PDB file of C-alpha atoms and ligand atoms in Angstrom:
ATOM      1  CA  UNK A   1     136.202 109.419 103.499  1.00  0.00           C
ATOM      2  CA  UNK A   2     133.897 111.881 102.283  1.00  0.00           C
ATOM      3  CA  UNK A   3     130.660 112.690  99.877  1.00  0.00           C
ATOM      4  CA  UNK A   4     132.339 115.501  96.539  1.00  0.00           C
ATOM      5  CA  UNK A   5     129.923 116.334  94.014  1.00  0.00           C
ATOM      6  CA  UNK A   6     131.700 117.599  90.246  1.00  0.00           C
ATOM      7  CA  UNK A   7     129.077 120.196  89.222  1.00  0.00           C
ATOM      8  CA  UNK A   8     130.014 120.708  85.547  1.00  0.00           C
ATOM      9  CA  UNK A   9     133.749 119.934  86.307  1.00  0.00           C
ATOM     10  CA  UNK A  10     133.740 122.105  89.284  1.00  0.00           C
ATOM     11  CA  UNK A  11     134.874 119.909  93.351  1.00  0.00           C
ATOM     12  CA  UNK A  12     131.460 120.341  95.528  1.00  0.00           C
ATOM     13  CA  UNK A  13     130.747 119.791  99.041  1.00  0.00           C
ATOM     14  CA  UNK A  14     126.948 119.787  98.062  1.00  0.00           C
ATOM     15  CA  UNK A  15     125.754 121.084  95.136  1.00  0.00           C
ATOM     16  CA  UNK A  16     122.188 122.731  94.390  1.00  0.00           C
ATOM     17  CA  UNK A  17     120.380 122.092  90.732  1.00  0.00           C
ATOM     18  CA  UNK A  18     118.247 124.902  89.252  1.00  0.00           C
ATOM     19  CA  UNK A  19     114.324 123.710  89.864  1.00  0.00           C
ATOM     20  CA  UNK A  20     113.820 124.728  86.395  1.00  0.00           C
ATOM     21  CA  UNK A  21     116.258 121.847  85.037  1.00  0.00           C
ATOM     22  CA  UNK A  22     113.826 119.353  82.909  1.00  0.00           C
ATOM     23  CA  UNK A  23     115.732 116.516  85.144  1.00  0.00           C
ATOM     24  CA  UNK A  24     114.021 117.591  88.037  1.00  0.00           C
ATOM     25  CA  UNK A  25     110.951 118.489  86.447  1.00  0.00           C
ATOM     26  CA  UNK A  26     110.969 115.578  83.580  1.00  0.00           C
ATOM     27  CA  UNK A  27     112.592 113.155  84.834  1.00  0.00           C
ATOM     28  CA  UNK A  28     114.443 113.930  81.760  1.00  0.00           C
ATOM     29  CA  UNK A  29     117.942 112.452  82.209  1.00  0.00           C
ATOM     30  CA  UNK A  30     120.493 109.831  81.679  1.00  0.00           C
ATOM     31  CA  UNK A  31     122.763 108.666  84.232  1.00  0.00           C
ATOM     32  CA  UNK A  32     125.041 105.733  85.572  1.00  0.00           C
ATOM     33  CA  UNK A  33     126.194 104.048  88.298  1.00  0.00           C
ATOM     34  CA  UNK A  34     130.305 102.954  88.348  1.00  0.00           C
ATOM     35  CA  UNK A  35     131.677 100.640  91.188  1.00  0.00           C
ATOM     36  CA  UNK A  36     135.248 100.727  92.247  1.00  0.00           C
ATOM     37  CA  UNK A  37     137.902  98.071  92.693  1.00  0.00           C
ATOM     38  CA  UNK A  38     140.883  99.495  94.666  1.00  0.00           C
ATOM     39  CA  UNK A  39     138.959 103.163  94.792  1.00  0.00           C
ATOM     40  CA  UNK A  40     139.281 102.447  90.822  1.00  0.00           C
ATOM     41  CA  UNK A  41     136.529 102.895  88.446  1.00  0.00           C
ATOM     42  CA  UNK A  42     135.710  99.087  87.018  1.00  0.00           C
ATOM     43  CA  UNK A  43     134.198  98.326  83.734  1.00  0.00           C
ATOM     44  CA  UNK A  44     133.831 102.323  83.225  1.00  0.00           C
ATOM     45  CA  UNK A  45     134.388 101.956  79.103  1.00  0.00           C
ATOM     46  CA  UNK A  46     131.446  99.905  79.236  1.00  0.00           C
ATOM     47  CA  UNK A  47     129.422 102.683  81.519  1.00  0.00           C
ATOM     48  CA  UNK A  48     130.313 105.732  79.702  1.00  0.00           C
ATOM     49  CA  UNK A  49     129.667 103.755  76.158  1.00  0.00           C
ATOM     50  CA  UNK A  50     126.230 102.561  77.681  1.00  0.00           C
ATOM     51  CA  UNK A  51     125.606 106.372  79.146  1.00  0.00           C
ATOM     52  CA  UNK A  52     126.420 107.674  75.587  1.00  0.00           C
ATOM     53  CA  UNK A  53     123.470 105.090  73.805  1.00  0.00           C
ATOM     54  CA  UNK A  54     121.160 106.254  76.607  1.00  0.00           C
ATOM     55  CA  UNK A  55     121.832 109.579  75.739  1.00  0.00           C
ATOM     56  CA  UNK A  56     121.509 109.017  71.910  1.00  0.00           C
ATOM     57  CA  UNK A  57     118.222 107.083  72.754  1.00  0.00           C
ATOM     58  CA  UNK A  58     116.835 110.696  73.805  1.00  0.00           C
ATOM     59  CA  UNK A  59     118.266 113.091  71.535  1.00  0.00           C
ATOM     60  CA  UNK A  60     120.145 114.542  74.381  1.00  0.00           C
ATOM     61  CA  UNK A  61     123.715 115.938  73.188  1.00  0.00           C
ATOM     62  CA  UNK A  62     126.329 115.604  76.188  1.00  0.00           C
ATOM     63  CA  UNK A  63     128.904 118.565  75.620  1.00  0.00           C
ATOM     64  CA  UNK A  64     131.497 116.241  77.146  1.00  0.00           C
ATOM     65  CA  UNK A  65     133.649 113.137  75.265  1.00  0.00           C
ATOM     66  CA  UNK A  66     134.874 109.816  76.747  1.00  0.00           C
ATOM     67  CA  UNK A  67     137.815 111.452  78.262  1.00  0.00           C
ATOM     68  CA  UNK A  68     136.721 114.758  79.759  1.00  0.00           C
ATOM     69  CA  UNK A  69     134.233 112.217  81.864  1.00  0.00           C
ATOM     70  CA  UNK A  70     137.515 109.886  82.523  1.00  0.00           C
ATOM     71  CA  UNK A  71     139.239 112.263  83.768  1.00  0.00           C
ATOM     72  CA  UNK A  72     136.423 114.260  85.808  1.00  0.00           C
ATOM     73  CA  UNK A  73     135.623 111.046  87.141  1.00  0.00           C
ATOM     74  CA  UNK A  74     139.063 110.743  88.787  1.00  0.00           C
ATOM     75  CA  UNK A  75     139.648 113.950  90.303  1.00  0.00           C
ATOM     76  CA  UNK A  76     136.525 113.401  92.386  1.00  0.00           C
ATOM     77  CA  UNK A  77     137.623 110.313  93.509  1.00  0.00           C
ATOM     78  CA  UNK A  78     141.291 111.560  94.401  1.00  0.00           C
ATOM     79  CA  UNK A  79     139.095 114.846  95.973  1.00  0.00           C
ATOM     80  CA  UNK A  80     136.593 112.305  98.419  1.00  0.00           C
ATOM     81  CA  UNK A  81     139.893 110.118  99.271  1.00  0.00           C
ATOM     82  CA  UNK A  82     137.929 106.843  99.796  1.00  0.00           C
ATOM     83  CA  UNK A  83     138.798 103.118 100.393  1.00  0.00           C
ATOM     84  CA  UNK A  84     135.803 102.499  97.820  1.00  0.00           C
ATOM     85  CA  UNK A  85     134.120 104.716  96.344  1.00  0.00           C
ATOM     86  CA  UNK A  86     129.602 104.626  94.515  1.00  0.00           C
ATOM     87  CA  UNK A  87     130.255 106.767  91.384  1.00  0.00           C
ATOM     88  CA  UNK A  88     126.932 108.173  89.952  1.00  0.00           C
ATOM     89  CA  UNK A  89     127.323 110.234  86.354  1.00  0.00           C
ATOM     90  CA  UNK A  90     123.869 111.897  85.822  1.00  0.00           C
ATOM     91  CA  UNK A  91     123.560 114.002  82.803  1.00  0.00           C
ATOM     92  CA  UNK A  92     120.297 116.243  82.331  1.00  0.00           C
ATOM     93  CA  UNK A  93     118.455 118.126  80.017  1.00  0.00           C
ATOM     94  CA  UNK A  94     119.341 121.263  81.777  1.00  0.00           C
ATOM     95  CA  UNK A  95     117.260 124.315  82.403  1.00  0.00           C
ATOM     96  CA  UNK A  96     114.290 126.071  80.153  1.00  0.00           C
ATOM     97  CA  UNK A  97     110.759 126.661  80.616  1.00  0.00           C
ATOM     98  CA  UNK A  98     108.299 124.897  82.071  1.00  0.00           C
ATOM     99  CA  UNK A  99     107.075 123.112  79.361  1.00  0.00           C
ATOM    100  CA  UNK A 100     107.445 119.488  78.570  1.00  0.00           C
ATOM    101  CA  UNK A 101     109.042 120.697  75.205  1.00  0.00           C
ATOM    102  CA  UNK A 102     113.037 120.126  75.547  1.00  0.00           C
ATOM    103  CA  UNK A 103     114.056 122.976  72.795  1.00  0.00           C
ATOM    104  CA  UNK A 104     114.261 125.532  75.742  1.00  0.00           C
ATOM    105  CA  UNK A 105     116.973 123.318  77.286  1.00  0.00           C
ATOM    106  CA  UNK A 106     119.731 124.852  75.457  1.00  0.00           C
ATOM    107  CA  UNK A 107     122.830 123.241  77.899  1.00  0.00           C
ATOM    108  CA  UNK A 108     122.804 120.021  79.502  1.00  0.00           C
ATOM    109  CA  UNK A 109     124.162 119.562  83.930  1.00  0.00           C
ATOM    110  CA  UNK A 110     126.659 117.149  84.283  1.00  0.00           C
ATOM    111  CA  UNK A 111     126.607 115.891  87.770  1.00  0.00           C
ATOM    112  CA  UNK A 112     128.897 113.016  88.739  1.00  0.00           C
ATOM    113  CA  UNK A 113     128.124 112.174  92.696  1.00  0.00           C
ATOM    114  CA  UNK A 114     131.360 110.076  94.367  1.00  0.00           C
ATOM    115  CA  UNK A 115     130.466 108.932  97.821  1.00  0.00           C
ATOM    116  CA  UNK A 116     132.254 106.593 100.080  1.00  0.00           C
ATOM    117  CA  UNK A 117     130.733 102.832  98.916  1.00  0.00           C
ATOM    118  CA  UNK A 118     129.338 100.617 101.802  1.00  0.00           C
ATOM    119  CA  UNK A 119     128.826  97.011 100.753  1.00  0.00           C
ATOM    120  CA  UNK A 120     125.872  95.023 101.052  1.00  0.00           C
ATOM    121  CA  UNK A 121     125.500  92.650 104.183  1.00  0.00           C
ATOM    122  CA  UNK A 122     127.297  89.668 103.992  1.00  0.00           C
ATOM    123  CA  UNK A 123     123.701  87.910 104.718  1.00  0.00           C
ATOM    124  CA  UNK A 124     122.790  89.014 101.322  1.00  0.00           C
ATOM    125  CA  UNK A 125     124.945  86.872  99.664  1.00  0.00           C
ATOM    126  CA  UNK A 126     125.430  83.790 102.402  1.00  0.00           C
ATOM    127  CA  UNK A 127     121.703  83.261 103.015  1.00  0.00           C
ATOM    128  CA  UNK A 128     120.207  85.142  99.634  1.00  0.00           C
ATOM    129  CA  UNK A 129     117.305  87.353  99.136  1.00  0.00           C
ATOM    130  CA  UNK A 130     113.761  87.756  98.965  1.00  0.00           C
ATOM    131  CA  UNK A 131     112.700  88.926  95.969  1.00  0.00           C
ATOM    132  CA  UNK A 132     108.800  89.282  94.801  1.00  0.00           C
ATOM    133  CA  UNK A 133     106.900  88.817  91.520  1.00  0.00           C
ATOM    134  CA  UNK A 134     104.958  91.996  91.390  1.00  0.00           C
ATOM    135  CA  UNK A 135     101.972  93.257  89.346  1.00  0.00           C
ATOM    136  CA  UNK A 136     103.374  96.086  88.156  1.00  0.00           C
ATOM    137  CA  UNK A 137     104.992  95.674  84.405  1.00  0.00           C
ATOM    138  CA  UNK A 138     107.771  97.034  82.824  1.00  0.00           C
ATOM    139  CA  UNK A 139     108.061  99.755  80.507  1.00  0.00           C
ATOM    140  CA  UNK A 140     106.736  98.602  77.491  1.00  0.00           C
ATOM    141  CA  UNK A 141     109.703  99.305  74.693  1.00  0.00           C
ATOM    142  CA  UNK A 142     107.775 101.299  72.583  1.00  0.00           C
ATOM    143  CA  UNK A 143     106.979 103.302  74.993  1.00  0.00           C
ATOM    144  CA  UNK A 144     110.372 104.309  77.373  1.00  0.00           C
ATOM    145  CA  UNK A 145     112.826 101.434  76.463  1.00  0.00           C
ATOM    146  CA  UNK A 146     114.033 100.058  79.517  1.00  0.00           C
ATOM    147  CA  UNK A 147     117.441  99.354  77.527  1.00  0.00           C
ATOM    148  CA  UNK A 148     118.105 103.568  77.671  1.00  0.00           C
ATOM    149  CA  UNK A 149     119.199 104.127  81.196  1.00  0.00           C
ATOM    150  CA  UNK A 150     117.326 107.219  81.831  1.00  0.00           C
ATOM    151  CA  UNK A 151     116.330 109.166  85.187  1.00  0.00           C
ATOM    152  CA  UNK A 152     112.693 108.563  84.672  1.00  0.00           C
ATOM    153  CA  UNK A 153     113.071 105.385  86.979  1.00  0.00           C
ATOM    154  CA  UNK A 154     109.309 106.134  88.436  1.00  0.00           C
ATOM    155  CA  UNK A 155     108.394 102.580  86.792  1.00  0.00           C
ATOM    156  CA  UNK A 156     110.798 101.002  89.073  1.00  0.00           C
ATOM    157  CA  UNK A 157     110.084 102.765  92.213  1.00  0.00           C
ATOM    158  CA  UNK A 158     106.344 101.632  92.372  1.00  0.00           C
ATOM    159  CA  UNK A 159     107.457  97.910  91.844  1.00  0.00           C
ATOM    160  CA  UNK A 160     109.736  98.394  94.506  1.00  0.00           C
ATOM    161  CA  UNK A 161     107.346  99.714  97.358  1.00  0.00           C
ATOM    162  CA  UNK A 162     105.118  96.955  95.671  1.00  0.00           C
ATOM    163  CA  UNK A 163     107.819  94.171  96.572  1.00  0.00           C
ATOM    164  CA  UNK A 164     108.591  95.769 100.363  1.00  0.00           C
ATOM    165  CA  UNK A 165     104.903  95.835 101.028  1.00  0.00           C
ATOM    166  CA  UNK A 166     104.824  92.111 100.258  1.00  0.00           C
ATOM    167  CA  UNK A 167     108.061  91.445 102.661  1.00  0.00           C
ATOM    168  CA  UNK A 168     110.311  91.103  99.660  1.00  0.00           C
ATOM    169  CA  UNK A 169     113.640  92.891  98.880  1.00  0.00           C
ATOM    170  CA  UNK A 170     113.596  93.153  95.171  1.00  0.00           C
ATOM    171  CA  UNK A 171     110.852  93.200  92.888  1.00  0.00           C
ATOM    172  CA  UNK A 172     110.454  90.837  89.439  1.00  0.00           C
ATOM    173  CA  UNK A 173     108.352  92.418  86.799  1.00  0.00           C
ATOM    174  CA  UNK A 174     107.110  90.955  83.348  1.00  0.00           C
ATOM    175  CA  UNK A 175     106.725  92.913  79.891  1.00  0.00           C
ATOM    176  CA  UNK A 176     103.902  93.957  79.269  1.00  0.00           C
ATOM    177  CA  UNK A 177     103.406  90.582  76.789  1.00  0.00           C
ATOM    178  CA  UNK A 178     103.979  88.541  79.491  1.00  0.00           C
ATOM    179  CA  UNK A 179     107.412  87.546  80.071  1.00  0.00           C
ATOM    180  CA  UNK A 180     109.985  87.608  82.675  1.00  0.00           C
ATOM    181  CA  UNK A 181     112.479  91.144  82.119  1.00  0.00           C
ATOM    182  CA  UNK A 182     114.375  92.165  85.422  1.00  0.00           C
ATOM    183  CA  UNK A 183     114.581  93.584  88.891  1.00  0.00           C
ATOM    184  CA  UNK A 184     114.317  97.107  89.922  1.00  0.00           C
ATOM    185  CA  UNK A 185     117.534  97.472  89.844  1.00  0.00           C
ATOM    186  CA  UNK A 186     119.601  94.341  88.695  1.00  0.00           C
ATOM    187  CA  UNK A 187     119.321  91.333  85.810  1.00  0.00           C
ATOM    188  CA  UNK A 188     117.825  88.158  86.580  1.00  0.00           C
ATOM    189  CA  UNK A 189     119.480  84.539  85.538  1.00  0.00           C
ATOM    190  CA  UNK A 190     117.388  80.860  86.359  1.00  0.00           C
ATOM    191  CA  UNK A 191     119.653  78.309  87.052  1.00  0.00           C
ATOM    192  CA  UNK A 192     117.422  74.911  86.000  1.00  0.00           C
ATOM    193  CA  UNK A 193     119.781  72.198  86.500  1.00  0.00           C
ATOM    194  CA  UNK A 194     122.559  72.426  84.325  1.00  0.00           C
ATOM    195  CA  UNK A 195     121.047  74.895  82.469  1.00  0.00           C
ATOM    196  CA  UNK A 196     121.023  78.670  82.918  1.00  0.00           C
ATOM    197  CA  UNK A 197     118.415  80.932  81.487  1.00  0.00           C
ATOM    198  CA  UNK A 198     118.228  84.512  81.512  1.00  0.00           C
ATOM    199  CA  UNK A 199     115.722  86.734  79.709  1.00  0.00           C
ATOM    200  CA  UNK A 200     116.810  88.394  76.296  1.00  0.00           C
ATOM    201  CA  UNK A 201     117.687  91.851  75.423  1.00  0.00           C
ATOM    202  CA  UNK A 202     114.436  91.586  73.298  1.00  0.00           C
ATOM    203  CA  UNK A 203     111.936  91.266  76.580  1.00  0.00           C
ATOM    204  CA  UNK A 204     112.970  95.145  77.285  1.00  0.00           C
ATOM    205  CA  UNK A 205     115.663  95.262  79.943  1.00  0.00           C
ATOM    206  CA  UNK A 206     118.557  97.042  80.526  1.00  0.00           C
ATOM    207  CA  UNK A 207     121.747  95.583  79.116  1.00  0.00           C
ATOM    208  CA  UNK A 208     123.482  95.093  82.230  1.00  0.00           C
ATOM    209  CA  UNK A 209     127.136  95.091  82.967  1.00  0.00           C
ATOM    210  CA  UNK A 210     127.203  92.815  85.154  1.00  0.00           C
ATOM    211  CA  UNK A 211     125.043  90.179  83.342  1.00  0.00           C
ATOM    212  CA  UNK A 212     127.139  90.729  80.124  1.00  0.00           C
ATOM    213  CA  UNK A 213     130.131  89.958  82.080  1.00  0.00           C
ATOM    214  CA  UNK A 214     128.393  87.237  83.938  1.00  0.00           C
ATOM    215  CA  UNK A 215     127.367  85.690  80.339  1.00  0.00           C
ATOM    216  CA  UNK A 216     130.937  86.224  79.401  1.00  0.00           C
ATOM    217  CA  UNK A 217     132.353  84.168  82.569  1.00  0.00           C
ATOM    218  CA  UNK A 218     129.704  81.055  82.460  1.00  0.00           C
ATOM    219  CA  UNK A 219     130.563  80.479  79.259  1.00  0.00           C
ATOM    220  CA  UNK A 220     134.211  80.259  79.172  1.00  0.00           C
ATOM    221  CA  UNK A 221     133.664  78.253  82.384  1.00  0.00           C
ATOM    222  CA  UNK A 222     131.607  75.736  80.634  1.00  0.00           C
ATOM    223  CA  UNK A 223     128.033  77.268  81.818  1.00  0.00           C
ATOM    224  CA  UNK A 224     126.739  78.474  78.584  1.00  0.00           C
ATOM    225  CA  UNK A 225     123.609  81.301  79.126  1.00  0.00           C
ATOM    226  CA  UNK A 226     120.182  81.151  77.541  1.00  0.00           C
ATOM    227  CA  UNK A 227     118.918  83.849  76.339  1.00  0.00           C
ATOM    228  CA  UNK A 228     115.377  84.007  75.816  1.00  0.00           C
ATOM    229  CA  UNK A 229     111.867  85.174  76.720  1.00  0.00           C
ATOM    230  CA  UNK A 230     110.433  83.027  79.577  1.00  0.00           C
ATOM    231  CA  UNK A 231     107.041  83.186  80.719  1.00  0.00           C
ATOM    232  CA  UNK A 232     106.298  83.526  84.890  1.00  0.00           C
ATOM    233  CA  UNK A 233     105.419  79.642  84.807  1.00  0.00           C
ATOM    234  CA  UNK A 234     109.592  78.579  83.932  1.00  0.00           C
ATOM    235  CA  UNK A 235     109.810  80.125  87.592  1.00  0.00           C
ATOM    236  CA  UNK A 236     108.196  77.060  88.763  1.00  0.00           C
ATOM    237  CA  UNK A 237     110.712  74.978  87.592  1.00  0.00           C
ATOM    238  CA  UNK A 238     113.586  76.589  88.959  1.00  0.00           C
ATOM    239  CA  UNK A 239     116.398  75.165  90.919  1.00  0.00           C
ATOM    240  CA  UNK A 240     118.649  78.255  91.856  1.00  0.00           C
ATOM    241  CA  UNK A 241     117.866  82.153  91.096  1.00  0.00           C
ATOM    242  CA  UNK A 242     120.144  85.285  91.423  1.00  0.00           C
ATOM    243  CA  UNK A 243     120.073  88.534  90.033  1.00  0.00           C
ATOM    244  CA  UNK A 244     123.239  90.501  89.411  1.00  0.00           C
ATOM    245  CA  UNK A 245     123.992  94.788  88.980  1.00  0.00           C
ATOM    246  CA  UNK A 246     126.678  97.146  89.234  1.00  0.00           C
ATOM    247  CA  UNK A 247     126.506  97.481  93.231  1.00  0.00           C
ATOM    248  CA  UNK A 248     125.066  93.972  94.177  1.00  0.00           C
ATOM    249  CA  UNK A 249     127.608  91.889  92.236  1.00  0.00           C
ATOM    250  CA  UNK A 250     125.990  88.452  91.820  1.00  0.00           C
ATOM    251  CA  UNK A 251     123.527  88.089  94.564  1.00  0.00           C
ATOM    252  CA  UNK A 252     121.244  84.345  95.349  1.00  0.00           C
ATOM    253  CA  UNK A 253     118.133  84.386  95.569  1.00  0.00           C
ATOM    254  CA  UNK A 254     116.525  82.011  97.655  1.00  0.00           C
ATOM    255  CA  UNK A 255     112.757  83.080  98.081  1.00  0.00           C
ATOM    256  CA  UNK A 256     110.572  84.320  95.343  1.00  0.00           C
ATOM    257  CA  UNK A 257     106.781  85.510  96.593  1.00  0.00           C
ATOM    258  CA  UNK A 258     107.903  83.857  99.882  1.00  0.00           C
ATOM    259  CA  UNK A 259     108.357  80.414  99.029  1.00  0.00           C
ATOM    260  CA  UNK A 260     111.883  78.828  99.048  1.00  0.00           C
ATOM    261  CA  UNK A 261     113.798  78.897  95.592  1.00  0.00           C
ATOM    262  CA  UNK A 262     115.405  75.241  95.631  1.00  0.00           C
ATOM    263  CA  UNK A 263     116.375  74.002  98.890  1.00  0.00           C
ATOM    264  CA  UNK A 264     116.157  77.745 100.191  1.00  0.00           C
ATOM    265  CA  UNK A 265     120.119  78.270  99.883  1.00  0.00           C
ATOM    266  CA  UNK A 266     122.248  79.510  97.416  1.00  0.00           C
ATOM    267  CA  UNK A 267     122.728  76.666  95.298  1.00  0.00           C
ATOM    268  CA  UNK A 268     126.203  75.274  93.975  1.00  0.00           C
ATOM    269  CA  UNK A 269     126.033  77.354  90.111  1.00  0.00           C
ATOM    270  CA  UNK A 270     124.711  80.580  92.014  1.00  0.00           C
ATOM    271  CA  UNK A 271     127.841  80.001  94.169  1.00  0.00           C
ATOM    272  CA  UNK A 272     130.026  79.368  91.326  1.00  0.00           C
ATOM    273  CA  UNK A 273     128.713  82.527  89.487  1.00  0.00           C
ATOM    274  CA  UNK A 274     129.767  84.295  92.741  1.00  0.00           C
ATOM    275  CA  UNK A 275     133.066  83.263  93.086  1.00  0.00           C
ATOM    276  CA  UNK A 276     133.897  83.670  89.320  1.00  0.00           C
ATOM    277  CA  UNK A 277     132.498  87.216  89.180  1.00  0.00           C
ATOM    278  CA  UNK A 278     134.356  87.849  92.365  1.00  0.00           C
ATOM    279  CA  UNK A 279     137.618  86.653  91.343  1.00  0.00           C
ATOM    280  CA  UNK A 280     137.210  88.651  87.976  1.00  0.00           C
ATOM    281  CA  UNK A 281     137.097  91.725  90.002  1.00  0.00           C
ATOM    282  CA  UNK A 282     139.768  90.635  92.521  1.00  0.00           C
ATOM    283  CA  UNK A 283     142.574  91.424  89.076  1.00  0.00           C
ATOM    284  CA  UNK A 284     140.555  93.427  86.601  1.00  0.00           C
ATOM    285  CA  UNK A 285     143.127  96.478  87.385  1.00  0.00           C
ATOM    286  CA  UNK A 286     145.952  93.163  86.321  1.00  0.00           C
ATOM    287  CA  UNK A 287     144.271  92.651  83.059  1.00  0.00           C
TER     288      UNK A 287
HETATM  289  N1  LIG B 301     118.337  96.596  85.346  1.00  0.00           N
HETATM  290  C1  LIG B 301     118.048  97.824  85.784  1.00  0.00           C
HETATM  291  C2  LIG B 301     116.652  98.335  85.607  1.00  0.00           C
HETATM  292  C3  LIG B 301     119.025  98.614  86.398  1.00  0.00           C
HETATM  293  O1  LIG B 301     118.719  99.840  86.840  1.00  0.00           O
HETATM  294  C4  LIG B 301     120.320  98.080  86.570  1.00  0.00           C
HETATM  295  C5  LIG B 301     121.373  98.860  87.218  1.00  0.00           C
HETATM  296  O2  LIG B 301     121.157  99.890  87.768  1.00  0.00           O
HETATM  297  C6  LIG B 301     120.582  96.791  86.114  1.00  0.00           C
HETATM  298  C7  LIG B 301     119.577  96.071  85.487  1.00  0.00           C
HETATM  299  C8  LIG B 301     121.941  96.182  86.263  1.00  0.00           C
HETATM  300  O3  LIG B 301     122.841  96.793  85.362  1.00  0.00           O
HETATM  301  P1  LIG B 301     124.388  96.878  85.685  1.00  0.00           P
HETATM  302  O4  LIG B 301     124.877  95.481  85.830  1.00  0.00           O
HETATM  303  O5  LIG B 301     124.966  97.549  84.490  1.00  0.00           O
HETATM  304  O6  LIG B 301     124.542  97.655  86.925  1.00  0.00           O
END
């Protein structure tokens, strides 16, 4: 089990990025986060499509196609040998002056990080999480679009230390109109009794992976998704919440600003959305 890093297709240890590249001084760069199934990249079509439209949503040319990242992609993992493996691709805007103006930046890094993958606790998912409603808002579209995964994630981080300072594990933001987007790091879905809401591509979130597929499963299993925009107060009316992302799978929520979600346990469509996600996973490398 080990850490490699591919440094522009070449095996690392540890690698070392100039301090002059306008990721590290920008935060100007795309990136992604693949899980494994079997030490196998899942949904990674989806990813590399997804890292593609980030990188299109800032004019940032990768030098690389589809297949070059396929392929670099699996000769890390066969290099770090591990029973599962956290895949991050990052792709930056390379080195040039220090100026905030990208035309210096004549070649972009290509860093793909493979690290042996260490689930979340089991209580996560068997007693749920904590997750806050925090004052901090979400990009506003026109300003960075939430739905271009890019490495400018500061946005996130201060909800985050927001939502530990108030006990919580997660933090919920709104747009800045008012409505319910996402977590720091995952989608949100509010199961009110039969029905299960989840806020719209429109509110300025990333399209998640996991909540298309998530979308995908309720429905053919009879558990059609709203999309909308939802104000805070729908939270008040809520029987079951959980969020879902590459790395946390489908995980309950079951205490939002510290007051019990529902009877304060993962409720019976959470638990369904879990098992049907899980399953899914169990034979993607069979479909
Ligand atoms: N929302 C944000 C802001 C994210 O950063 C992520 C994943 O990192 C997600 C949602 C979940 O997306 P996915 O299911 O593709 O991992």
């Amino acid at each position: 089990m080990s850490l490699k890093i591919n440094f522009n297709g070449t095996i690392e240890e540890d690698s070392r990025i100039s301090v002059f590249d306008h990721g590290f001084l920008f935060g100007d760069s795309v990136y992604e986060v693949v899980a494994t199934h079997e030490n196998q990249p899942i949904f990674l079509d989806a990813h590399l499509n997804r890292l593609a439209n980030s990188a299109q949503g800032i004019s940032l040319t990768i030098p690389h196609d589809k297949n070059w990242f396929v392929q670099q992609i699996d000769r890390t993992l066969e290099a770090a040998g591990n029973r599962e493996s956290y895949i991050r691709v990052v792709v930056t805007r390379g080195v040039g002056d220090i100026d905030i103006d990208p035309s210096s930046c004549l070649r972009p890094n290509v860093v793909i990080y493979v690290a042996p993958h260490k689930d979340y606790a089991q209580d996560n998912y068997t007693k749920g999480i904590h997750v806050a409603l925090v004052s901090i808002k979400r990009n506003p579209k026109e300003a960075l679009n939430p739905g271009i995964k890019t490495g400018n994630y500061l946005n996130n981080v201060l909800a985050i230390m927001e939502a530990n300072k108030l006990g919580a594990k997660d933090a919920l933001m709104l747009s800045p109109s008012g409505f319910l987007t996402e977590c720091t790091t995952s989608n949100i879905f509010l199961v009110q009794g039969e029905r299960i809401l989840t806020p719209s591509l429109d509110c300025g979130i990333l399209p998640g992976i996991t909540r298309n597929k998530v979308i995908q499963l309720a429905s053919e299993h009879g558990l059609p998704v709203e999309e909308g925009q939802w104000p805070p107060e729908t939270l008040e009316k809520i029987d079951e919440i959980f969020i879902t992302g590459t790395l946390k799978k489908v995980m309950p929520v079951t205490s939002l600003d510290g007051r019990s979600v529902g009877n304060g346990k993962p409720g019976s469509v959470t638990k369904k959305i879990m098992r049907l996600y899980d399953e899914y996973v169990q034979n993607i490398h069979q479909a």
